[in-house]
């Protein structure tokens, strides 16, 4: 075979090998898979407090919502259906909490539910019903177990359900104890009349089913049997044989390893002022490993069996704690055994500050959850099974912090290490995580606000691709709202594929109609909410989907700010005249109803944060505080104006308005935490937060209650808040109007703004261009250099109204040339030019001069192209440029 033929064949072989590798992930179980091999699909959103799900045959997903809803996602039709609505008591944290399918579901169609029964009788019920033909047959309800509770004080209900490989049913129950009047200690209040504030009556009581994980064997005729091996044998005096593990505060989520039978549970911890032996506050959340039945410490111990001192609520004295080897429940409210089993330490524990033992968990508020253990042998032919890398690892997740971790074990089954899983995504309060038979991960996200329906409460599906990766579908629409008839252009052009060379195909389905192009147009004739679904395929079996909603029947209001001034720059001694105009097709708009905000923002980059939502004019001065709040865990319990588990910021601002010393008081509360001012629910401390940062947060919150001076719809504003030596600040005038909604479509916003920045622009901050940038750290400057004939820099959306001259700080570092300023393109109208002489200066230290060029009178906003010209320079450098400045005189 000749050499050229050999080379040709090798090329073909190598090309095929590269193509194969491009579509295949690593099969090495020691190599962590690349994040691009996962795709996430939102199946349903806008849910109302989703709790637990069950994955049915055919990948249908049934889930329950706390207020009583039972909903079914149909995989075949991609639709979400309402199945039933339980009448439940949904006060405190009770409601419809758990659901699980019988191990023989495909034969008997049994589903089990755990819910707080509505009515005056305080009881939570575990019952069984048949689910056939997508209908829940309520008449088939068979009661399995009922647990008496109290409904006077909050909190902790848990309520998760799982079966093990032997057909035993597990149920987690919260301590159901007054957690709001603990004074920073544990709820062990033994005073007469305070029985509901004593966890020794529930979690530490061997004769009570609360604060436990129960294990029973449901019977076909109803009721249950007790499996062998629970914590207390049947017939043991002063005990309940249903108890598998006890001593828990809120064992909200758990899982059972199908291989080892070990149970893992997350226990949501308290906010306490008591310290562990290492000085850390004992506000620990825990992940526990249960190899055999036992007592897991609460309310006497937390973490690594750290001991809580015994607080006497009658005297206010703190005494010694219990012995974890031989804990004694000596409360008068205890109806069970006095001597408890030895306390078991947690496998993982962490508080509100950074953990020295488990640093990856982060800091802030916490709600630890235990998810499933992945065993690859149970997914042998599953198309979306995870990499062997995760075989035997436990997945834990965080409701508040939004992460998932994969936990590894040593050969003895002890904790070895943890690592982030899917950390390129942020999850909004994950509340349930399960594997489907096809290997995919299903997850429920509760969403941002507690006790409410959330737009970001979702059912999602995550798939892993070992070989060909699925394309990522993405939809862009030219308008999402409008009056009927509404013609919308939709594009899938932003869809992508991680496998090079894949050719994507597009298919759309809207109102029962199918389209097959990358970009389509569709007209909606009647008011309503419509869903557009895009499916993208790659020719190798990979398929990605995305959907978006179109709202027909309400047109967004139009809001405009008119001015005769420049809309890009401010100058010393200047002013901004303005006039607001507003119009709405469905509303009669009064221009006085348009909300105006004006202020100076010292850091111009913060303007994007302001423009992302409406602002109280007074809050513009406190953007650092707003950013700090957004970066912490505050949003888990608070929002500006929507009730959640904590008070709204507006309510806080109203309560403390004008009170002396309030800034220091609230800053101290943010850092140290506490309770008692808005009910007894404790607020998490933030001890690592600097006092000055906490004060910035308080100033922002208080600003929300300051009305300030209302701007008239027409006026003139002095631009006198900036310093002439500060190039970073901006003035922002924003106008916003929210209509009243129409035709079943919710209210929409219309807005406009004028953002004025310093007239000096650094040349290296160009929006587009083909020049090089030099950075000289010793001179604290960057500049554009190596400018050649035909090169350019461009700045987008610059208003030249009233601009008379442009100044340049330039250096004669080459053969010289001309700066030409063109409008909207390199070859657009020429409005200014300047000759730069030749010279041999170099570096950042010498030869810099400010040169000035006039500008032809030009109105309006344009993209400005600064084109550098010298037709005789060939490839030689022309000059260097540091900055340019726009002058109005």
mmCIF file of N, CA and C in Angstrom, residues 47-54 61-71 88-100 112-116 156-162 172 250-254 369-370 397 399 428-434 442-447 449-454 457-459:
data_model
loop_
_atom_site.group_PDB
_atom_site.id
_atom_site.type_symbol
_atom_site.label_atom_id
_atom_site.label_comp_id
_atom_site.label_asym_id
_atom_site.label_seq_id
_atom_site.Cartn_x
_atom_site.Cartn_y
_atom_site.Cartn_z
ATOM 1 N N UNK A 47 -46.388 25.260 40.805
ATOM 2 C CA UNK A 47 -47.059 24.323 41.697
ATOM 3 C C UNK A 47 -47.350 24.980 43.043
ATOM 4 N N UNK A 48 -48.250 24.356 43.795
ATOM 5 C CA UNK A 48 -48.694 24.912 45.070
ATOM 6 C C UNK A 48 -48.213 24.019 46.211
ATOM 7 N N UNK A 49 -47.017 24.278 46.702
ATOM 8 C CA UNK A 49 -46.398 23.548 47.804
ATOM 9 C C UNK A 49 -46.303 22.040 47.536
ATOM 10 N N UNK A 50 -45.579 21.617 46.512
ATOM 11 C CA UNK A 50 -45.405 20.184 46.268
ATOM 12 C C UNK A 50 -44.616 19.540 47.408
ATOM 13 N N UNK A 51 -44.986 18.323 47.771
ATOM 14 C CA UNK A 51 -44.389 17.638 48.911
ATOM 15 C C UNK A 51 -43.618 16.386 48.501
ATOM 16 N N UNK A 52 -44.332 15.358 48.072
ATOM 17 C CA UNK A 52 -43.701 14.085 47.719
ATOM 18 C C UNK A 52 -44.320 13.562 46.437
ATOM 19 N N UNK A 53 -43.535 12.773 45.714
ATOM 20 C CA UNK A 53 -44.015 12.226 44.443
ATOM 21 C C UNK A 53 -43.841 10.718 44.425
ATOM 22 N N UNK A 54 -44.554 10.090 43.500
ATOM 23 C CA UNK A 54 -44.376 8.676 43.226
ATOM 24 C C UNK A 54 -44.298 8.532 41.705
ATOM 25 N N UNK A 61 -45.959 10.737 36.725
ATOM 26 C CA UNK A 61 -45.545 11.153 38.067
ATOM 27 C C UNK A 61 -46.756 11.721 38.798
ATOM 28 N N UNK A 62 -47.112 11.094 39.912
ATOM 29 C CA UNK A 62 -48.174 11.609 40.769
ATOM 30 C C UNK A 62 -47.531 12.253 41.987
ATOM 31 N N UNK A 63 -47.972 13.460 42.332
ATOM 32 C CA UNK A 63 -47.408 14.118 43.506
ATOM 33 C C UNK A 63 -48.508 14.809 44.294
ATOM 34 N N UNK A 64 -48.200 15.062 45.563
ATOM 35 C CA UNK A 64 -49.170 15.695 46.451
ATOM 36 C C UNK A 64 -48.692 17.094 46.803
ATOM 37 N N UNK A 65 -49.666 17.981 47.040
ATOM 38 C CA UNK A 65 -49.396 19.352 47.468
ATOM 39 C C UNK A 65 -49.961 19.542 48.874
ATOM 40 N N UNK A 66 -49.292 20.337 49.681
ATOM 41 C CA UNK A 66 -49.579 20.374 51.118
ATOM 42 C C UNK A 66 -51.025 20.750 51.434
ATOM 43 N N UNK A 67 -51.606 21.642 50.651
ATOM 44 C CA UNK A 67 -52.970 22.080 50.946
ATOM 45 C C UNK A 67 -54.020 21.065 50.513
ATOM 46 N N UNK A 68 -53.590 19.922 49.966
ATOM 47 C CA UNK A 68 -54.545 18.860 49.662
ATOM 48 C C UNK A 68 -54.595 18.409 48.225
ATOM 49 N N UNK A 69 -53.896 19.077 47.335
ATOM 50 C CA UNK A 69 -53.962 18.720 45.924
ATOM 51 C C UNK A 69 -53.208 17.442 45.600
ATOM 52 N N UNK A 70 -53.792 16.635 44.724
ATOM 53 C CA UNK A 70 -53.130 15.467 44.147
ATOM 54 C C UNK A 70 -53.088 15.687 42.642
ATOM 55 N N UNK A 71 -51.892 15.676 42.066
ATOM 56 C CA UNK A 71 -51.756 16.010 40.650
ATOM 57 C C UNK A 71 -50.939 14.940 39.945
ATOM 58 N N UNK A 88 -58.017 18.742 54.156
ATOM 59 C CA UNK A 88 -56.988 18.538 55.161
ATOM 60 C C UNK A 88 -56.923 19.738 56.093
ATOM 61 N N UNK A 89 -56.357 19.510 57.258
ATOM 62 C CA UNK A 89 -55.946 20.609 58.115
ATOM 63 C C UNK A 89 -54.560 21.024 57.641
ATOM 64 N N UNK A 90 -54.450 22.277 57.154
ATOM 65 C CA UNK A 90 -53.173 22.721 56.586
ATOM 66 C C UNK A 90 -52.560 23.859 57.389
ATOM 67 N N UNK A 91 -52.966 23.967 58.679
ATOM 68 C CA UNK A 91 -52.308 24.942 59.529
ATOM 69 C C UNK A 91 -50.923 24.464 59.915
ATOM 70 N N UNK A 92 -50.191 25.367 60.585
ATOM 71 C CA UNK A 92 -48.785 25.126 60.948
ATOM 72 C C UNK A 92 -48.067 24.461 59.773
ATOM 73 N N UNK A 93 -47.501 23.260 59.938
ATOM 74 C CA UNK A 93 -46.824 22.605 58.808
ATOM 75 C C UNK A 93 -47.553 21.337 58.385
ATOM 76 N N UNK A 94 -48.802 21.187 58.829
ATOM 77 C CA UNK A 94 -49.580 19.997 58.502
ATOM 78 C C UNK A 94 -50.181 20.110 57.098
ATOM 79 N N UNK A 95 -50.842 19.031 56.681
ATOM 80 C CA UNK A 95 -51.509 18.999 55.388
ATOM 81 C C UNK A 95 -51.384 17.621 54.773
ATOM 82 N N UNK A 96 -51.456 17.571 53.454
ATOM 83 C CA UNK A 96 -51.218 16.335 52.705
ATOM 84 C C UNK A 96 -49.716 16.259 52.447
ATOM 85 N N UNK A 97 -49.037 15.350 53.131
ATOM 86 C CA UNK A 97 -47.580 15.418 53.206
ATOM 87 C C UNK A 97 -46.860 14.309 52.452
ATOM 88 N N UNK A 98 -47.453 13.118 52.356
ATOM 89 C CA UNK A 98 -46.713 12.006 51.772
ATOM 90 C C UNK A 98 -47.547 11.131 50.879
ATOM 91 N N UNK A 99 -46.873 10.479 49.921
ATOM 92 C CA UNK A 99 -47.513 9.509 49.037
ATOM 93 C C UNK A 99 -46.468 8.485 48.604
ATOM 94 N N UNK A 100 -46.879 7.243 48.498
ATOM 95 C CA UNK A 100 -45.987 6.196 48.012
ATOM 96 C C UNK A 100 -46.838 5.105 47.382
ATOM 97 N N UNK A 112 -50.533 4.918 48.985
ATOM 98 C CA UNK A 112 -50.643 5.261 50.401
ATOM 99 C C UNK A 112 -50.438 6.762 50.563
ATOM 100 N N UNK A 113 -51.253 7.367 51.403
ATOM 101 C CA UNK A 113 -51.174 8.808 51.652
ATOM 102 C C UNK A 113 -51.059 9.061 53.151
ATOM 103 N N UNK A 114 -50.357 10.122 53.505
ATOM 104 C CA UNK A 114 -50.284 10.564 54.897
ATOM 105 C C UNK A 114 -50.740 12.009 54.940
ATOM 106 N N UNK A 115 -51.783 12.275 55.742
ATOM 107 C CA UNK A 115 -52.355 13.611 55.749
ATOM 108 C C UNK A 115 -52.993 13.927 57.095
ATOM 109 N N UNK A 116 -53.099 15.239 57.377
ATOM 110 C CA UNK A 116 -53.759 15.716 58.589
ATOM 111 C C UNK A 116 -55.256 15.830 58.305
ATOM 112 N N UNK A 156 -43.359 21.067 62.999
ATOM 113 C CA UNK A 156 -42.678 19.854 62.556
ATOM 114 C C UNK A 156 -43.617 18.666 62.419
ATOM 115 N N UNK A 157 -43.874 18.327 61.162
ATOM 116 C CA UNK A 157 -44.791 17.247 60.832
ATOM 117 C C UNK A 157 -44.134 16.136 60.029
ATOM 118 N N UNK A 158 -43.037 16.453 59.277
ATOM 119 C CA UNK A 158 -42.371 15.466 58.412
ATOM 120 C C UNK A 158 -43.405 14.824 57.483
ATOM 121 N N UNK A 159 -43.589 13.491 57.547
ATOM 122 C CA UNK A 159 -44.650 12.864 56.757
ATOM 123 C C UNK A 159 -44.211 12.175 55.490
ATOM 124 N N UNK A 160 -42.933 11.836 55.373
ATOM 125 C CA UNK A 160 -42.429 11.164 54.168
ATOM 126 C C UNK A 160 -42.705 9.662 54.264
ATOM 127 N N UNK A 161 -42.948 9.037 53.104
ATOM 128 C CA UNK A 161 -43.283 7.619 53.038
ATOM 129 C C UNK A 161 -42.351 6.896 52.075
ATOM 130 N N UNK A 162 -41.843 5.715 52.497
ATOM 131 C CA UNK A 162 -41.056 4.862 51.600
ATOM 132 C C UNK A 162 -41.254 3.398 52.007
ATOM 133 N N UNK A 172 -42.002 8.950 58.414
ATOM 134 C CA UNK A 172 -41.310 9.870 59.317
ATOM 135 C C UNK A 172 -42.317 10.842 59.915
ATOM 136 N N UNK A 250 -37.214 16.926 63.165
ATOM 137 C CA UNK A 250 -38.003 17.005 61.934
ATOM 138 C C UNK A 250 -37.323 16.180 60.850
ATOM 139 N N UNK A 251 -37.494 14.853 60.896
ATOM 140 C CA UNK A 251 -36.836 13.975 59.906
ATOM 141 C C UNK A 251 -37.567 14.050 58.567
ATOM 142 N N UNK A 252 -37.340 15.133 57.870
ATOM 143 C CA UNK A 252 -38.200 15.514 56.753
ATOM 144 C C UNK A 252 -38.060 14.593 55.540
ATOM 145 N N UNK A 253 -36.825 14.229 55.203
ATOM 146 C CA UNK A 253 -36.608 13.354 54.053
ATOM 147 C C UNK A 253 -35.583 12.279 54.398
ATOM 148 N N UNK A 254 -35.863 11.063 53.935
ATOM 149 C CA UNK A 254 -34.967 9.947 54.209
ATOM 150 C C UNK A 254 -34.976 9.004 53.017
ATOM 151 N N UNK A 369 -31.649 17.351 53.803
ATOM 152 C CA UNK A 369 -32.495 16.279 53.272
ATOM 153 C C UNK A 369 -31.617 15.108 52.831
ATOM 154 N N UNK A 370 -32.079 13.894 53.075
ATOM 155 C CA UNK A 370 -31.379 12.705 52.598
ATOM 156 C C UNK A 370 -32.119 12.140 51.403
ATOM 157 N N UNK A 397 -29.337 16.614 49.892
ATOM 158 C CA UNK A 397 -29.645 17.894 49.269
ATOM 159 C C UNK A 397 -30.149 18.869 50.314
ATOM 160 N N UNK A 399 -32.718 22.110 51.115
ATOM 161 C CA UNK A 399 -33.887 22.926 50.782
ATOM 162 C C UNK A 399 -33.501 24.401 50.714
ATOM 163 N N UNK A 428 -34.313 25.425 43.399
ATOM 164 C CA UNK A 428 -35.152 26.296 44.221
ATOM 165 C C UNK A 428 -35.919 25.479 45.252
ATOM 166 N N UNK A 429 -35.274 25.277 46.412
ATOM 167 C CA UNK A 429 -35.865 24.533 47.526
ATOM 168 C C UNK A 429 -36.246 23.115 47.104
ATOM 169 N N UNK A 430 -35.257 22.269 46.794
ATOM 170 C CA UNK A 430 -35.572 20.881 46.433
ATOM 171 C C UNK A 430 -36.229 20.166 47.600
ATOM 172 N N UNK A 431 -37.342 19.495 47.328
ATOM 173 C CA UNK A 431 -38.132 18.893 48.405
ATOM 174 C C UNK A 431 -38.310 17.391 48.238
ATOM 175 N N UNK A 432 -38.012 16.858 47.062
ATOM 176 C CA UNK A 432 -38.050 15.406 46.866
ATOM 177 C C UNK A 432 -37.167 15.058 45.681
ATOM 178 N N UNK A 433 -36.450 13.932 45.797
ATOM 179 C CA UNK A 433 -35.530 13.483 44.753
ATOM 180 C C UNK A 433 -35.617 11.970 44.663
ATOM 181 N N UNK A 434 -35.912 11.461 43.459
ATOM 182 C CA UNK A 434 -36.044 10.013 43.272
ATOM 183 C C UNK A 434 -35.505 9.611 41.905
ATOM 184 N N UNK A 442 -35.859 12.421 39.012
ATOM 185 C CA UNK A 442 -36.982 13.349 39.120
ATOM 186 C C UNK A 442 -36.818 14.147 40.408
ATOM 187 N N UNK A 443 -37.161 15.421 40.334
ATOM 188 C CA UNK A 443 -37.042 16.266 41.510
ATOM 189 C C UNK A 443 -38.218 17.218 41.584
ATOM 190 N N UNK A 444 -38.719 17.412 42.786
ATOM 191 C CA UNK A 444 -39.696 18.455 43.067
ATOM 192 C C UNK A 444 -38.974 19.626 43.708
ATOM 193 N N UNK A 445 -39.255 20.824 43.222
ATOM 194 C CA UNK A 445 -38.745 22.048 43.827
ATOM 195 C C UNK A 445 -39.921 22.801 44.441
ATOM 196 N N UNK A 446 -39.808 23.120 45.716
ATOM 197 C CA UNK A 446 -40.885 23.785 46.437
ATOM 198 C C UNK A 446 -41.053 25.233 46.016
ATOM 199 N N UNK A 447 -39.965 25.898 45.647
ATOM 200 C CA UNK A 447 -40.025 27.304 45.264
ATOM 201 C C UNK A 447 -39.633 28.226 46.398
ATOM 202 N N UNK A 449 -41.084 31.037 48.210
ATOM 203 C CA UNK A 449 -41.837 31.469 49.385
ATOM 204 C C UNK A 449 -42.533 30.304 50.083
ATOM 205 N N UNK A 450 -42.482 30.329 51.409
ATOM 206 C CA UNK A 450 -43.127 29.285 52.202
ATOM 207 C C UNK A 450 -44.647 29.471 52.202
ATOM 208 N N UNK A 451 -45.341 28.350 52.325
ATOM 209 C CA UNK A 451 -46.796 28.328 52.494
ATOM 210 C C UNK A 451 -47.531 29.020 51.348
ATOM 211 N N UNK A 452 -46.990 28.978 50.150
ATOM 212 C CA UNK A 452 -47.645 29.660 49.037
ATOM 213 C C UNK A 452 -47.337 28.959 47.721
ATOM 214 N N UNK A 453 -48.161 29.244 46.753
ATOM 215 C CA UNK A 453 -47.900 28.811 45.386
ATOM 216 C C UNK A 453 -46.748 29.640 44.832
ATOM 217 N N UNK A 454 -45.819 28.994 44.114
ATOM 218 C CA UNK A 454 -44.643 29.687 43.597
ATOM 219 C C UNK A 454 -44.480 29.435 42.102
ATOM 220 N N UNK A 457 -41.913 26.766 41.629
ATOM 221 C CA UNK A 457 -42.166 25.435 42.187
ATOM 222 C C UNK A 457 -42.383 24.487 41.017
ATOM 223 N N UNK A 458 -41.530 23.464 40.909
ATOM 224 C CA UNK A 458 -41.481 22.705 39.651
ATOM 225 C C UNK A 458 -41.361 21.209 39.885
ATOM 226 N N UNK A 459 -41.750 20.481 38.858
ATOM 227 C CA UNK A 459 -41.378 19.082 38.678
ATOM 228 C C UNK A 459 -40.373 19.039 37.546
#
